[in-house]
N, CA and C atoms as an extended XYZ file, in Angstrom:
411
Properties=species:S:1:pos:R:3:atomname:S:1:resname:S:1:resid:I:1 pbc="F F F"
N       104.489       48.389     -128.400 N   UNK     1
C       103.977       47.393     -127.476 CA  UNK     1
C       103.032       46.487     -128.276 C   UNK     1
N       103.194       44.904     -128.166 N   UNK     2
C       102.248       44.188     -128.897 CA  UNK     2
C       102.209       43.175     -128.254 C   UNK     2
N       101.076       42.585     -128.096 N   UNK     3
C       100.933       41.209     -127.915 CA  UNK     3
C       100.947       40.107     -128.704 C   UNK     3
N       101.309       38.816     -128.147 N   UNK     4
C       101.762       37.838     -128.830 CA  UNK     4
C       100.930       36.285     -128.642 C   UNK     4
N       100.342       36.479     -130.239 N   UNK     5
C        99.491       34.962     -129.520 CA  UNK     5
C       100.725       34.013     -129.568 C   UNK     5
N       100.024       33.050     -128.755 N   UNK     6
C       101.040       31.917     -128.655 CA  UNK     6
C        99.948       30.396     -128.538 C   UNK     6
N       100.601       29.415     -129.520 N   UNK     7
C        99.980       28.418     -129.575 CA  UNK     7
C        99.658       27.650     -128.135 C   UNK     7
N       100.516       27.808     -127.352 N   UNK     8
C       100.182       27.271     -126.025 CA  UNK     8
C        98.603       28.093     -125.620 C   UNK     8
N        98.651       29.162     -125.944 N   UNK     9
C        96.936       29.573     -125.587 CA  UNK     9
C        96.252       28.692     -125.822 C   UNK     9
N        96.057       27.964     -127.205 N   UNK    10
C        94.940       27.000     -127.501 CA  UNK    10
C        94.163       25.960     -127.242 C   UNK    10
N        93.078       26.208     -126.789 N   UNK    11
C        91.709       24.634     -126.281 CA  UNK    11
C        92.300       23.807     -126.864 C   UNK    11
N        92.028       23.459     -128.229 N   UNK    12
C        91.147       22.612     -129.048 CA  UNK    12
C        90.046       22.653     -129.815 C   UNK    12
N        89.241       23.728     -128.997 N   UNK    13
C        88.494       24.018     -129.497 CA  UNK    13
C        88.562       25.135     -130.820 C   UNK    13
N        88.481       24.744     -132.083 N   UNK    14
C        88.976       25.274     -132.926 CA  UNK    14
C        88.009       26.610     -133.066 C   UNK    14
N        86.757       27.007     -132.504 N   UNK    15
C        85.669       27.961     -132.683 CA  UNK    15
C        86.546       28.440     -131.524 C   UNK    15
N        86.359       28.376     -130.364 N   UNK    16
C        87.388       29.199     -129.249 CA  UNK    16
C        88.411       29.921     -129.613 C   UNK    16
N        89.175       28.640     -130.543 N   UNK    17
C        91.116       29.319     -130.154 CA  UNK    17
C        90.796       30.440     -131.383 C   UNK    17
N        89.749       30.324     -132.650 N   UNK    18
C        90.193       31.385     -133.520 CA  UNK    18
C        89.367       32.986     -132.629 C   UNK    18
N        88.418       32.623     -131.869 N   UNK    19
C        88.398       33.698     -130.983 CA  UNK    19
C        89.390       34.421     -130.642 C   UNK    19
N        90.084       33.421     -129.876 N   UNK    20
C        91.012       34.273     -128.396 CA  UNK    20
C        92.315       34.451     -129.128 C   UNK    20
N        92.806       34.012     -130.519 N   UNK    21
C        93.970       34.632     -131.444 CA  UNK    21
C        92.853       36.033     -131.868 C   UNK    21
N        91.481       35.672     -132.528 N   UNK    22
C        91.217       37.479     -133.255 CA  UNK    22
C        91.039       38.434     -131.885 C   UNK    22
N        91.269       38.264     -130.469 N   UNK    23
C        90.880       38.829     -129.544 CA  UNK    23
C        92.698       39.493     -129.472 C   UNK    23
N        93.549       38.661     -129.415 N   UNK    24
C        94.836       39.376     -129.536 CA  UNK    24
C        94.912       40.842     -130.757 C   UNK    24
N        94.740       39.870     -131.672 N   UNK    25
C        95.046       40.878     -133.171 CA  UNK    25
C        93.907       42.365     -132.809 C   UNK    25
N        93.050       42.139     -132.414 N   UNK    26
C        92.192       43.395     -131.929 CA  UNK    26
C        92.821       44.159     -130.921 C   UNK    26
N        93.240       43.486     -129.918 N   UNK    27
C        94.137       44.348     -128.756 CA  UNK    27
C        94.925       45.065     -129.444 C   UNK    27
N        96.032       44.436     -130.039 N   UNK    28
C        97.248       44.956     -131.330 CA  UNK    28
C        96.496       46.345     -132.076 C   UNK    28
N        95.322       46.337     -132.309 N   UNK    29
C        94.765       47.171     -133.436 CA  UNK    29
C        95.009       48.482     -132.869 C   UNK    29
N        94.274       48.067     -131.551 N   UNK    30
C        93.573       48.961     -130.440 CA  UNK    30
C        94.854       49.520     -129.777 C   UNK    30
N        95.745       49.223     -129.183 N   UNK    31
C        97.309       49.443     -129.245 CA  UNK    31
C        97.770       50.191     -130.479 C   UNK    31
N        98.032       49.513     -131.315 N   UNK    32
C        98.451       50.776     -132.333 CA  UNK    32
C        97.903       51.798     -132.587 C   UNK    32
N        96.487       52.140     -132.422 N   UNK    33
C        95.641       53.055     -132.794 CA  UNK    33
C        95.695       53.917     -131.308 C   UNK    33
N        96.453       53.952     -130.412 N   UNK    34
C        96.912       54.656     -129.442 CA  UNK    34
C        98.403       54.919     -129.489 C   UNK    34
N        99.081       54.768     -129.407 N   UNK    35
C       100.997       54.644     -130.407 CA  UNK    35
C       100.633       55.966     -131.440 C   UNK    35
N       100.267       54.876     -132.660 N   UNK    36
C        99.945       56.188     -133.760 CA  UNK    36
C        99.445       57.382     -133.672 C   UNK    36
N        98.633       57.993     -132.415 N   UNK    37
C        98.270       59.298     -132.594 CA  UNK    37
C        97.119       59.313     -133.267 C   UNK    37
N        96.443       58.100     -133.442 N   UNK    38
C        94.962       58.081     -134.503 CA  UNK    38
C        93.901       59.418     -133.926 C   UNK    38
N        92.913       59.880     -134.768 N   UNK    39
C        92.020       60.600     -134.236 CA  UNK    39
C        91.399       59.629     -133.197 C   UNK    39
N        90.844       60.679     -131.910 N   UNK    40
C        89.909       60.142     -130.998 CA  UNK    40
C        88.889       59.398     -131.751 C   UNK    40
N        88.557       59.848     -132.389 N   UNK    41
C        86.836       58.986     -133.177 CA  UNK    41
C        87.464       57.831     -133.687 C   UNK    41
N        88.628       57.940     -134.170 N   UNK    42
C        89.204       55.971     -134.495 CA  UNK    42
C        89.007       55.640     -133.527 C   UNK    42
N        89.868       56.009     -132.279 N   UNK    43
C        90.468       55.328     -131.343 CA  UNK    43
C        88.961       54.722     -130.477 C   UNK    43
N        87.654       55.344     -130.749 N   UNK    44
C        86.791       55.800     -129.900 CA  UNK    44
C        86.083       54.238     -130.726 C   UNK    44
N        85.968       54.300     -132.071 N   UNK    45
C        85.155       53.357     -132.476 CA  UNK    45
C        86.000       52.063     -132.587 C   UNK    45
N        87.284       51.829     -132.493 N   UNK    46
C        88.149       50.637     -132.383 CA  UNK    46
C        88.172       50.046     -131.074 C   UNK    46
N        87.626       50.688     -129.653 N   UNK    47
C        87.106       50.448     -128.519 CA  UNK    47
C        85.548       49.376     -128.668 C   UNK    47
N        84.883       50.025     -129.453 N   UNK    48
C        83.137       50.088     -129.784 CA  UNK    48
C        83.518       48.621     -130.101 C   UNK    48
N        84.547       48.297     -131.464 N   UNK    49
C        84.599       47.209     -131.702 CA  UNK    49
C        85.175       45.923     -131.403 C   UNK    49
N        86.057       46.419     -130.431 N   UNK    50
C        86.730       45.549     -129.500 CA  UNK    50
C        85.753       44.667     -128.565 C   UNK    50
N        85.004       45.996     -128.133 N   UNK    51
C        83.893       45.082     -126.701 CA  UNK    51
C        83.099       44.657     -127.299 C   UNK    51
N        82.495       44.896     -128.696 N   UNK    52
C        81.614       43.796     -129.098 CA  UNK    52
C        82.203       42.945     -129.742 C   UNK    52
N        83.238       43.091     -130.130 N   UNK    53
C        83.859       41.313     -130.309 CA  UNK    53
C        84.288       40.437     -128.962 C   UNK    53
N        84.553       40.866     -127.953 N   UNK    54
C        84.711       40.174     -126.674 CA  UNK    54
C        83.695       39.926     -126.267 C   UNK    54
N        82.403       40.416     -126.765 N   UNK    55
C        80.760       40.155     -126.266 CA  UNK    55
C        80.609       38.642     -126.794 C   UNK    55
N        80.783       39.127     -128.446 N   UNK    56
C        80.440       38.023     -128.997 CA  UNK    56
C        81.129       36.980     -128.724 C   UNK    56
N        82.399       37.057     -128.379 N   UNK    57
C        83.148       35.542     -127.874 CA  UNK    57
C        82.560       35.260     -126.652 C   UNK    57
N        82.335       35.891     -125.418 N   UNK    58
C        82.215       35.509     -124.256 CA  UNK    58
C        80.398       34.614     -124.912 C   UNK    58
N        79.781       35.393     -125.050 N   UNK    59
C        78.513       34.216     -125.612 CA  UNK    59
C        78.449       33.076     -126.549 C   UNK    59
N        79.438       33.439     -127.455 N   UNK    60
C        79.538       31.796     -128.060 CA  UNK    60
C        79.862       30.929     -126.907 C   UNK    60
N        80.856       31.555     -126.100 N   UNK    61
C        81.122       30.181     -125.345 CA  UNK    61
C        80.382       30.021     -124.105 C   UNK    61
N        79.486       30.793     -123.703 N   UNK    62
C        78.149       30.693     -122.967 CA  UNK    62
C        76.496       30.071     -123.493 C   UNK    62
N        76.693       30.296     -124.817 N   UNK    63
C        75.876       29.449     -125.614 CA  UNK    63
C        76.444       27.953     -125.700 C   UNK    63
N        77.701       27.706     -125.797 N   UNK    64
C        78.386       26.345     -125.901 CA  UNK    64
C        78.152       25.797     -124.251 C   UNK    64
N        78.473       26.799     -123.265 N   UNK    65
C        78.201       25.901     -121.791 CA  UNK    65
C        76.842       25.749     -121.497 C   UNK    65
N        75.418       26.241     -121.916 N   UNK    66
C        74.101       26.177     -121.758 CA  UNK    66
C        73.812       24.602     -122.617 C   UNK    66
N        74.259       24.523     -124.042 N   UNK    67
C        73.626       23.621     -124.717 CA  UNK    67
C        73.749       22.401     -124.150 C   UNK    67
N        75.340       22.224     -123.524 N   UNK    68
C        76.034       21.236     -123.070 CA  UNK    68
C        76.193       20.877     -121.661 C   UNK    68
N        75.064       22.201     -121.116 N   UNK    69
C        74.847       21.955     -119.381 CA  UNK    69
C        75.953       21.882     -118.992 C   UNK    69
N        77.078       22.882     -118.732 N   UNK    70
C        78.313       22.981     -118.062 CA  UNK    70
C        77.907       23.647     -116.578 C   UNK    70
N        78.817       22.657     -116.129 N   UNK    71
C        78.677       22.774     -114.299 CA  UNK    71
C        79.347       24.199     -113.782 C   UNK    71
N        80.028       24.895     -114.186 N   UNK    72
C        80.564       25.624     -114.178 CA  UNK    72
C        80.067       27.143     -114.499 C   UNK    72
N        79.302       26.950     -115.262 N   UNK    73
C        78.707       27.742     -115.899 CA  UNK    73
C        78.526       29.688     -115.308 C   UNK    73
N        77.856       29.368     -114.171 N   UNK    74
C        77.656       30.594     -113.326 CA  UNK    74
C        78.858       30.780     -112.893 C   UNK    74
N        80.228       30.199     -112.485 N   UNK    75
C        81.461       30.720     -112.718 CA  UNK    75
C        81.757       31.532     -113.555 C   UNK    75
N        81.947       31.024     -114.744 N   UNK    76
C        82.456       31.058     -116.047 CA  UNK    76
C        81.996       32.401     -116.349 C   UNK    76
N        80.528       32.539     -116.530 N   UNK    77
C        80.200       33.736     -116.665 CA  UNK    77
C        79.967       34.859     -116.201 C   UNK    77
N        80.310       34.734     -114.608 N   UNK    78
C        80.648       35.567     -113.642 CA  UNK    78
C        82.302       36.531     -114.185 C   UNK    78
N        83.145       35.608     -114.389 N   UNK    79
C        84.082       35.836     -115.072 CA  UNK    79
C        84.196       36.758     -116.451 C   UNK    79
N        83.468       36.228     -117.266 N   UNK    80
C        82.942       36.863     -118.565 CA  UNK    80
C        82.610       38.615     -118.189 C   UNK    80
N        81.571       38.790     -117.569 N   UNK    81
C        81.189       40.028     -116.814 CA  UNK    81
C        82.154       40.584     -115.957 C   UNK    81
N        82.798       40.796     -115.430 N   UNK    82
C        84.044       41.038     -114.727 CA  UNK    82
C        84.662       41.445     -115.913 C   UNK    82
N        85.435       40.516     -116.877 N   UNK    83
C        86.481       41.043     -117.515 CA  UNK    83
C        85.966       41.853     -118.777 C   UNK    83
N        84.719       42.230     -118.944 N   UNK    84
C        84.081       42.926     -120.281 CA  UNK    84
C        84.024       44.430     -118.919 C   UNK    84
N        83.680       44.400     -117.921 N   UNK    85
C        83.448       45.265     -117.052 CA  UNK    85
C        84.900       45.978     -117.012 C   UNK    85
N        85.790       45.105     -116.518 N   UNK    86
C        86.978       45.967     -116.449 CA  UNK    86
C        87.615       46.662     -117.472 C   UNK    86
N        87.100       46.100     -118.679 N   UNK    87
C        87.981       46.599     -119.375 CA  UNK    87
C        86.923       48.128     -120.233 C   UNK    87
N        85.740       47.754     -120.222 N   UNK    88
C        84.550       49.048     -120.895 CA  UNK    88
C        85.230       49.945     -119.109 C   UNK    88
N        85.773       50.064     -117.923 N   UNK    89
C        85.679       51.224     -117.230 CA  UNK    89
C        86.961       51.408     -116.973 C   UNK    89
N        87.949       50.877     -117.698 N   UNK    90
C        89.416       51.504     -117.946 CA  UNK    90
C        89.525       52.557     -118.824 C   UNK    90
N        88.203       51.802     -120.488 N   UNK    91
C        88.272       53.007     -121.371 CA  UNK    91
C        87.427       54.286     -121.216 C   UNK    91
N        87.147       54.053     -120.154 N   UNK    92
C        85.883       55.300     -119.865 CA  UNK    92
C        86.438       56.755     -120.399 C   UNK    92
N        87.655       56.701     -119.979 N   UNK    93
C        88.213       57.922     -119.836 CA  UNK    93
C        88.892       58.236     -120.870 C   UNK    93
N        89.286       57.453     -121.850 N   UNK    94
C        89.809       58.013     -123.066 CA  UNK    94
C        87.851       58.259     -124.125 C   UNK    94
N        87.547       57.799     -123.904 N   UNK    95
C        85.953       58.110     -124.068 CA  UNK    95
C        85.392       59.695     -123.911 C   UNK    95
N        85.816       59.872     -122.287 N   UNK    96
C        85.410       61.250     -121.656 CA  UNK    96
C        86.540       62.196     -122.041 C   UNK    96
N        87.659       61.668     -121.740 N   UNK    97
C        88.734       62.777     -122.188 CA  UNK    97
C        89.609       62.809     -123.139 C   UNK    97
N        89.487       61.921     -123.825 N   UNK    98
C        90.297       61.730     -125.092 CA  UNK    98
C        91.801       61.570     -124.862 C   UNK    98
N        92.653       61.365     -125.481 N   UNK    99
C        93.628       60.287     -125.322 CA  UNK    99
C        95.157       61.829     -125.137 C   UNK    99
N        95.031       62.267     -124.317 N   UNK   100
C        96.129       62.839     -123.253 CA  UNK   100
C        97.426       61.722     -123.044 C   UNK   100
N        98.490       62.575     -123.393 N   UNK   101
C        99.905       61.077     -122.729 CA  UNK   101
C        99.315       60.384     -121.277 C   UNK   101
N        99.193       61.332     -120.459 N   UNK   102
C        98.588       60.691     -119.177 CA  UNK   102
C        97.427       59.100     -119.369 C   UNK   102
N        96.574       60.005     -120.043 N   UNK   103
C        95.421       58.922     -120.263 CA  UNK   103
C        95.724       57.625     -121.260 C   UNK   103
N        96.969       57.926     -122.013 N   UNK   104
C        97.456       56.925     -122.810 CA  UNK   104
C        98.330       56.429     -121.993 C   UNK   104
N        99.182       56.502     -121.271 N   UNK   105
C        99.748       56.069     -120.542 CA  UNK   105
C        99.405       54.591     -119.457 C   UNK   105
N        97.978       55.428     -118.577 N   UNK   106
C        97.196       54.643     -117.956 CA  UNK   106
C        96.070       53.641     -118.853 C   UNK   106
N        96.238       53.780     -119.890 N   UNK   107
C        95.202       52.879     -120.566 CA  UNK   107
C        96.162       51.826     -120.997 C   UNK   107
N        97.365       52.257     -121.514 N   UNK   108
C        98.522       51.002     -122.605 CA  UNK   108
C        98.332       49.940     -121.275 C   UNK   108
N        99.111       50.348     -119.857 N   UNK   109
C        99.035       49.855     -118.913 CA  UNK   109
C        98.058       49.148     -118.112 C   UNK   109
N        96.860       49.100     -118.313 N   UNK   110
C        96.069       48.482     -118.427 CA  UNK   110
C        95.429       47.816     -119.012 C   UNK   110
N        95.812       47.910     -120.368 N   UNK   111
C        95.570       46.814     -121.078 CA  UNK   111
C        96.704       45.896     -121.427 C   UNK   111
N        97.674       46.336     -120.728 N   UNK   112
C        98.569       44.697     -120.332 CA  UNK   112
C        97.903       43.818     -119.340 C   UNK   112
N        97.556       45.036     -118.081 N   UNK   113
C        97.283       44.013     -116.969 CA  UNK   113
C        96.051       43.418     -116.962 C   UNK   113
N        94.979       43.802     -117.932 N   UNK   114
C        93.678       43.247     -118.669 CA  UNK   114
C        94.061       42.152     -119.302 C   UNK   114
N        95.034       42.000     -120.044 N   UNK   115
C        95.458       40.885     -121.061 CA  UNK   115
C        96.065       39.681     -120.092 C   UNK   115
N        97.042       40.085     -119.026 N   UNK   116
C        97.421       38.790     -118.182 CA  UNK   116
C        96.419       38.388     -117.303 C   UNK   116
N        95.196       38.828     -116.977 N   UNK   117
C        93.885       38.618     -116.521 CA  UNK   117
C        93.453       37.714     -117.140 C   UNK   117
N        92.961       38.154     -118.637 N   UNK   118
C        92.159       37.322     -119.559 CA  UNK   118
C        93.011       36.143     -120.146 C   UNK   118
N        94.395       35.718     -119.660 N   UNK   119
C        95.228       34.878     -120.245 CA  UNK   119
C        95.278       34.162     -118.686 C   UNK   119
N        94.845       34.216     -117.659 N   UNK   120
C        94.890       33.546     -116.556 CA  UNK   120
C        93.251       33.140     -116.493 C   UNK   120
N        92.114       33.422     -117.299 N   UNK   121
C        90.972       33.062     -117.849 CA  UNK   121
C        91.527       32.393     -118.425 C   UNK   121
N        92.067       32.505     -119.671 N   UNK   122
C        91.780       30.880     -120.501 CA  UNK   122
C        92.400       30.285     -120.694 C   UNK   122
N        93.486       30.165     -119.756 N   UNK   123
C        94.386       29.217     -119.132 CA  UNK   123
C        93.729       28.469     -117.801 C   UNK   123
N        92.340       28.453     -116.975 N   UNK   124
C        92.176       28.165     -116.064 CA  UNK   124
C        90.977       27.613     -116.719 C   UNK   124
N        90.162       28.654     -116.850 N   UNK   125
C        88.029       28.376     -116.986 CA  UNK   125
C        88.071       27.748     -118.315 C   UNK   125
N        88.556       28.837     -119.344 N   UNK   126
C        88.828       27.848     -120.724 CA  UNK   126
C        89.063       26.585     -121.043 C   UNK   126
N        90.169       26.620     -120.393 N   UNK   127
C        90.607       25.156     -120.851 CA  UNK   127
C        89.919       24.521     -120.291 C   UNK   127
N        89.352       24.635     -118.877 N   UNK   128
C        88.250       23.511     -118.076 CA  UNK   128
C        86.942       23.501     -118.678 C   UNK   128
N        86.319       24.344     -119.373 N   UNK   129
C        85.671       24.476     -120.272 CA  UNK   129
C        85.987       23.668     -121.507 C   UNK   129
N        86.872       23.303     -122.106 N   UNK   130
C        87.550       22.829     -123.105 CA  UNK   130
C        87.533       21.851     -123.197 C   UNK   130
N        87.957       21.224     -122.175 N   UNK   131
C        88.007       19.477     -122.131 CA  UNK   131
C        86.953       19.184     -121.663 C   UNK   131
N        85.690       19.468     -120.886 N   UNK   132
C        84.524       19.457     -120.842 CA  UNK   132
C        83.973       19.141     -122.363 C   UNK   132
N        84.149       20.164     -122.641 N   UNK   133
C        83.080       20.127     -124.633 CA  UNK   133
C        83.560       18.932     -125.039 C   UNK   133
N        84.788       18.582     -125.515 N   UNK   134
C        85.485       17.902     -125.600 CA  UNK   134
C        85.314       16.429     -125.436 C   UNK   134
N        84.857       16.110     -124.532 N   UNK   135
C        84.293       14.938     -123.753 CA  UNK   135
C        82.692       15.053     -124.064 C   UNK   135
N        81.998       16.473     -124.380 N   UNK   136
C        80.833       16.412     -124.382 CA  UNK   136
C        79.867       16.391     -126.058 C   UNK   136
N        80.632       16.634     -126.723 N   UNK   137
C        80.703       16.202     -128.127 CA  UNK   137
C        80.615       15.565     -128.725 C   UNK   137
């Protein structure tokens, strides 16, 4: 199972889009490192590093809507929180119970339906975000 960036994802914003392509290639990591049978402690710290790279993207581009006074803003980052939320209490459980077919099962599967979430984010807020900067630049 892999995901596939696709150039149609892309703002414009060239600080964004190399985000939300290294946000794929991390999913991919994080995916294979469940496939492969990795030890829990990979699988455990390739999680660790996933959500703080989705931290750090969701604030660059919350630092980019503050500087630039985006109207949107308390949307946007309502959003941000939500999808860092859903996805730190999907992995709870490979966390607590370590990665069981069951629990791999329900996690692969959720991190599809996490991914068409966060691709209906930045296909919607993003890009409106996007052409905002864009104009505000």
């Amino acid at each position: 199972m892999t995901l596939q960036w696709s150039g149609d994802f892309e703002t414009g914003i060239e600080e964004i889009d190399f985000h939300h392509e290294s946000i794929v290639e991390k999913l991919n990591e994080l995916l294979t490192a469940f496939e492969s049978g990795e030890e829990i402690s990979t699988i455990r710290r390739r999680i660790i590093l996933f959500e703080s790279f989705l931290t750090s993207h969701f604030v660059l581009e919350e630092v980019l809507q503050k500087k630039f006074a985006y109207p949107d803003y308390p949307s946007h980052y309502a959003q941000h929180v939500q999808l860092s939320k859903d996805f730190s209490d999907a992995m709870r459980p490979v966390e607590k119970e370590g990665v069981s077919s069951h629990v791999l099962m329900d996690v692969k599967d959720f991190i599809m339906v996490w991914w068409e979430s966060y691709i209906i984010h930045l296909n919607n807020a993003d890009r409106q975000l996007a052409e905002f900067l864009k104009k505000s630049w």
